[in-house]
Short mmCIF file of C-alpha atoms and ligand atoms in Angstrom, two decimals:
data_model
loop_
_atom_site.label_atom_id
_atom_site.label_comp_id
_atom_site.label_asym_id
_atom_site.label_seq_id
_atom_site.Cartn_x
_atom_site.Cartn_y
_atom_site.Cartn_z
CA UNK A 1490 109.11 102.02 87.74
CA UNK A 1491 107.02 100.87 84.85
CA UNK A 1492 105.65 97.26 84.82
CA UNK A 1493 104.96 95.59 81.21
CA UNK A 1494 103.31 91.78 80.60
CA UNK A 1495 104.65 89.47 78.42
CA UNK A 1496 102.32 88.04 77.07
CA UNK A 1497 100.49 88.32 74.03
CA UNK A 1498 97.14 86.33 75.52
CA UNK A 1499 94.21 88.84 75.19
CA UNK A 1500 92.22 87.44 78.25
CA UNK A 1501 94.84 87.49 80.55
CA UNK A 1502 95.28 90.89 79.65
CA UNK A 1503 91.60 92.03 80.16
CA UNK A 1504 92.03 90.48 83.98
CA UNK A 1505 95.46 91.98 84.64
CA UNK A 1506 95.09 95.19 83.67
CA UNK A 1507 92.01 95.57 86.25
CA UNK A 1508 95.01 95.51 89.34
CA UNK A 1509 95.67 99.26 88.12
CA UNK A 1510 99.38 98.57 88.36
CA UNK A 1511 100.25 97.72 84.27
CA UNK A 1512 101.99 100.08 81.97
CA UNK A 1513 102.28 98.40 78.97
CA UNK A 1514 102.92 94.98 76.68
CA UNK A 1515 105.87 93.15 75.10
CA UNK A 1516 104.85 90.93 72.61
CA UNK A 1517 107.45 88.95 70.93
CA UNK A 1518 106.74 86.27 67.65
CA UNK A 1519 107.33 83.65 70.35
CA UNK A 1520 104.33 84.76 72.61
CA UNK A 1521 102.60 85.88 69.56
CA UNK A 1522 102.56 82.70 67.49
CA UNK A 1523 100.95 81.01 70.72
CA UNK A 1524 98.10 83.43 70.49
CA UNK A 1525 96.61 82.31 67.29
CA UNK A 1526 97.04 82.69 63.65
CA UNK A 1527 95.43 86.28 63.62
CA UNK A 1528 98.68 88.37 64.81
CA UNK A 1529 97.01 91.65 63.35
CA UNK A 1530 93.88 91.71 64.90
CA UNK A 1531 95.66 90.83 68.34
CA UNK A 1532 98.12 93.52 67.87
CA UNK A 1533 95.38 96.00 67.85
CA UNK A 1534 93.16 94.57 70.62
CA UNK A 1535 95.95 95.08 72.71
CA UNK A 1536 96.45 98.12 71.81
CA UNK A 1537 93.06 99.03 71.97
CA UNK A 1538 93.04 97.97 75.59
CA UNK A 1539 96.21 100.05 76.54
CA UNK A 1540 95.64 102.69 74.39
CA UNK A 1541 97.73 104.84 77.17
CA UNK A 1542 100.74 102.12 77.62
CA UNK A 1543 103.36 101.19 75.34
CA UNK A 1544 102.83 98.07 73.54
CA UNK A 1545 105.56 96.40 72.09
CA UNK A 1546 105.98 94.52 69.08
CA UNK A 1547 108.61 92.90 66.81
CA UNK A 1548 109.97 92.70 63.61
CA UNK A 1549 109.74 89.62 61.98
CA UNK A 1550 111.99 90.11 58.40
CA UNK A 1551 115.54 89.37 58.74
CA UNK A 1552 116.73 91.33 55.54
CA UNK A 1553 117.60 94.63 56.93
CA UNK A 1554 115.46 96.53 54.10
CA UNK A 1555 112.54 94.04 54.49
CA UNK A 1556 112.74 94.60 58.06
CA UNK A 1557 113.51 98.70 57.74
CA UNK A 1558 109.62 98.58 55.57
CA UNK A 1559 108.17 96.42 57.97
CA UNK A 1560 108.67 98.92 60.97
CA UNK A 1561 107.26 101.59 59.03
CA UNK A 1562 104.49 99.46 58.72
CA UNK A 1563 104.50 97.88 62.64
CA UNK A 1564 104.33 101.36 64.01
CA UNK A 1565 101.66 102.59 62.05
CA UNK A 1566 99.32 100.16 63.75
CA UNK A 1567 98.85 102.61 66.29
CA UNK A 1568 100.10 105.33 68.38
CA UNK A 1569 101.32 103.80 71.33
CA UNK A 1570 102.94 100.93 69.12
CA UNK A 1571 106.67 100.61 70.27
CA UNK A 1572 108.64 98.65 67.34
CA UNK A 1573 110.72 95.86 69.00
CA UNK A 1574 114.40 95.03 66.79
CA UNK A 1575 116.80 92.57 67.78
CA UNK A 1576 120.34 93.59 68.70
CA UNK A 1577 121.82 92.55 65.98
CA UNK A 1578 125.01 93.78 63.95
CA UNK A 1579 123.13 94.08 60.92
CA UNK A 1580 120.15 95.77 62.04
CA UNK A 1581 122.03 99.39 63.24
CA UNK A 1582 121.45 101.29 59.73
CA UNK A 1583 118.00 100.24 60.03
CA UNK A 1584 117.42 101.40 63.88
CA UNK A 1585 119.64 104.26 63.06
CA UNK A 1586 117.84 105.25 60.34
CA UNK A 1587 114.50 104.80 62.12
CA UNK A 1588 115.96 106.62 65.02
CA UNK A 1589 115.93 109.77 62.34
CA UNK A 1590 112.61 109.17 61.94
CA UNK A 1591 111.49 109.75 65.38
CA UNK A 1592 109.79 105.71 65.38
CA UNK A 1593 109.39 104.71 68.86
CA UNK A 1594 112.02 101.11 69.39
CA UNK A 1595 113.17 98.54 71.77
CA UNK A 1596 115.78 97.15 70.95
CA UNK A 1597 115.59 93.35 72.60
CA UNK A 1598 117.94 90.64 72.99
CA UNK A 1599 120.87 92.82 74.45
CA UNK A 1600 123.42 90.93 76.60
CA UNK A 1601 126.37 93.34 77.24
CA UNK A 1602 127.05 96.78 78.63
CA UNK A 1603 128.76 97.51 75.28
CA UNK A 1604 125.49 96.19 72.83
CA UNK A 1605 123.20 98.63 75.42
CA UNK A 1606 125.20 101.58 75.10
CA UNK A 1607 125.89 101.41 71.34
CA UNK A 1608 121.93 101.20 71.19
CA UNK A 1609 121.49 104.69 73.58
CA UNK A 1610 123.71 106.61 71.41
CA UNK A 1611 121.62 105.75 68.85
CA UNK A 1612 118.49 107.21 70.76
CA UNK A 1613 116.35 104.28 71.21
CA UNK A 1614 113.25 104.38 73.89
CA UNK A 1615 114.02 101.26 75.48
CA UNK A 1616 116.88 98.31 75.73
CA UNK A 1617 115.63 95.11 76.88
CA UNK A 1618 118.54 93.12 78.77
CA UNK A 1619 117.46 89.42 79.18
CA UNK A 1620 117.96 88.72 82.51
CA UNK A 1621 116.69 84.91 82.20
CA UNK A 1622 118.50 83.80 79.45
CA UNK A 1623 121.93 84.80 80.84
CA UNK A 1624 120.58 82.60 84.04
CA UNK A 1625 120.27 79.89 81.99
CA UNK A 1626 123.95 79.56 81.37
CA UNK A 1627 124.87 80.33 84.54
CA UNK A 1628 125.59 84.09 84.19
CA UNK A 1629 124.13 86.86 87.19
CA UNK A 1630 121.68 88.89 84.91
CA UNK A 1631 121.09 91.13 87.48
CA UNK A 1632 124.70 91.90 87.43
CA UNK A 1633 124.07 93.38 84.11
CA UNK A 1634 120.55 95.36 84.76
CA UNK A 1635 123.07 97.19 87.80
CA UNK A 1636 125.94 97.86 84.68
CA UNK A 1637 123.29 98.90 82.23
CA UNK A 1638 122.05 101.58 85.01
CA UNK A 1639 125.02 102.66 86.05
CA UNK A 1640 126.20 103.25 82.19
CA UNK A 1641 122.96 105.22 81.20
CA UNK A 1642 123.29 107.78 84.43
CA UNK A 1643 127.16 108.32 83.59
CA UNK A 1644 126.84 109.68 80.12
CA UNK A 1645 122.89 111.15 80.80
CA UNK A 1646 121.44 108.37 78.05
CA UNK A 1647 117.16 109.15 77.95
CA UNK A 1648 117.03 105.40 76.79
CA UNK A 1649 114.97 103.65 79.27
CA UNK A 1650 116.07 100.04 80.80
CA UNK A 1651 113.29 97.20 80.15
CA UNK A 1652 114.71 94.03 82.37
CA UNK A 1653 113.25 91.49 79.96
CA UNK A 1654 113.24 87.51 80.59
CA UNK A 1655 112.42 87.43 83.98
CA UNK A 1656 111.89 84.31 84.93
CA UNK A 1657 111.12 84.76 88.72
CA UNK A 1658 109.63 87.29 91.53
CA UNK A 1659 113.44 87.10 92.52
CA UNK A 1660 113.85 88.34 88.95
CA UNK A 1661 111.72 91.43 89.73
CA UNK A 1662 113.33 92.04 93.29
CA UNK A 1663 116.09 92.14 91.25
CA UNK A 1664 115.35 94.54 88.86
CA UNK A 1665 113.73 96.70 90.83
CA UNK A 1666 116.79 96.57 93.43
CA UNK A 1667 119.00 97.68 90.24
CA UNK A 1668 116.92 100.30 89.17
CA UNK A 1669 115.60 99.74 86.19
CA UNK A 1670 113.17 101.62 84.72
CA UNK A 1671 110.34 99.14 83.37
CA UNK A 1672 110.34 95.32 84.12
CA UNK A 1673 108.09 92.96 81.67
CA UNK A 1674 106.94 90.45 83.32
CA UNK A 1675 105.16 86.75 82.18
CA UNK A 1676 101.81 86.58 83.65
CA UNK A 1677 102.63 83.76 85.67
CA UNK A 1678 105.32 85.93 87.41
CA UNK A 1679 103.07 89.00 88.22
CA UNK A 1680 100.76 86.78 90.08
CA UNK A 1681 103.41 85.24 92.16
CA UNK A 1682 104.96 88.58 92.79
CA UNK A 1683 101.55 90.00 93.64
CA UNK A 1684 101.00 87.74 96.82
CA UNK A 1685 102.92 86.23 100.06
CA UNK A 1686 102.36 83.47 102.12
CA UNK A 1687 102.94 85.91 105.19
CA UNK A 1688 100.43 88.19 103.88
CA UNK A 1689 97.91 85.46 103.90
CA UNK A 1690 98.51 84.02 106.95
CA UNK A 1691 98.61 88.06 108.84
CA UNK A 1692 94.96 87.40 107.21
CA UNK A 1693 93.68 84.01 108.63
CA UNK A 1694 94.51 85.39 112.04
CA UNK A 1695 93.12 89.18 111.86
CA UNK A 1696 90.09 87.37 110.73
CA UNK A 1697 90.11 84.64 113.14
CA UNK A 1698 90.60 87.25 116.03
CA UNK A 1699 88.03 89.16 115.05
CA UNK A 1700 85.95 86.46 114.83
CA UNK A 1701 85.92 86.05 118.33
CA UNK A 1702 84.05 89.05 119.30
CA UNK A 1703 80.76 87.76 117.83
CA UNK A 1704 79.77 90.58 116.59
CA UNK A 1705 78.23 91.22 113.06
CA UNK A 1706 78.26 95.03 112.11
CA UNK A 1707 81.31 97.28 112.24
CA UNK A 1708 81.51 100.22 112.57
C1 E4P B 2491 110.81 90.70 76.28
O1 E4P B 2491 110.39 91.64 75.67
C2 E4P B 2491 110.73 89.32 75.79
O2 E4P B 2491 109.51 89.14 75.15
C3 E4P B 2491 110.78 88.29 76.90
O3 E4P B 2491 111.01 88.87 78.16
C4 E4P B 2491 111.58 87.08 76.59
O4 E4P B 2491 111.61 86.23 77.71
P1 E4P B 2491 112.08 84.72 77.65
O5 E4P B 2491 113.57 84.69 77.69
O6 E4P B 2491 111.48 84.10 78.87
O7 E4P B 2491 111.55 84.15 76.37
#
């Protein structure tokens, strides 16, 4: 399993991707519009910095041919530049037609079974199901991360599974329980789901047991 950051914040990046355990980047023009008025330039310091991880980053036209030129242009940024499109209705001539094209998408806001495999026969890389945002409104989004993966290994999709909008380390448990294949995670999460309060604790006592011997070199 692949594990992404959310996040579009360069510096929390740079001390992240030091844990060895990152893959990659979703930005979105949410996360992006916090970083600064120089999208661009972060776009390719981020890519810069995970010049081996997928780094994704979305569309921000809304007229489909506006928005078919614009990915031409997104993905041209750089080579591991992933272009992100929204599930929408109107967009599938353009992400069919960039499909053809061999660009690189994830498709994001996808909320049924039905949307996801719609976007796999049209031979995306990724879908990004947002687990949060069906929380919100009081829907199981895991329930749909274990749909989504039983619907790609049925009919043999290659589109990968990005749980997106995870709000929580139960989020990731989640996800990982369901088998996705990447979860994106805010930065904020991935700390929380790097540590336990049992782990520390194991710690304080090793330590304080070992302290006891009173000795100052080992081995
Ligand atoms: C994923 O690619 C999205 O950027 C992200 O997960 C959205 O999460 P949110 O629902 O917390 O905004």
């Amino acid at each position: 399993m692949k594990l992404f950051l959310d996040t579009s914040d360069i510096d929390v990046l740079r001390e992240y991707i030091k844990t060895g355990v990152i893959d990659g980047v979703t930005t979105n023009p949410s996360n992006l519009s916090k970083a600064g008025n120089q999208p661009r330039k972060r776009i390719e310091e981020i890519t810069t910095l995970f010049k081996h991880g997928d780094v994704s980053v979305e569309v921000t036209e809304q007229d489909p041919a506006a928005m078919y030129k614009q990915a031409l242009e997104i993905a041209a940024l750089a080579p591991n530049v992933v272009v992100k499109i929204p599930c929408h209705a109107d967009y599938y001539p353009v992400i069919h037609r960039l499909a053809q094209e061999g660009i690189n998408m994830n498709i994001t806001l996808v909320f049924t079974v039905a949307q996801a495999l719609m976007m796999c026969k049209l031979g995306v890389r990724y879908i990004s199901p947002f687990v949060g945002r069906w929380d919100e409104i009081d829907v199981d989004g895991i329930a749909l991360l274990h749909e989504l993966r039983a619907m790609v290994d049925n009919y043999g999709f290659s589109t990968m599974i990005l749980a997106a909008s995870l709000r929580h380390v139960r989020h990731l448990n989640g996800a990982i329980n369901a088998g996705a294949d990447v979860a994106t995670l805010p930065p904020e999460v991935f700390v929380k789901a790097l540590a336990h309060p049992l782990t520390d604790r194991g710690i304080e006592r090793f330590n304080a047991d070992w302290a006891k011997l009173g000795i100052r070199q080992f081995p």
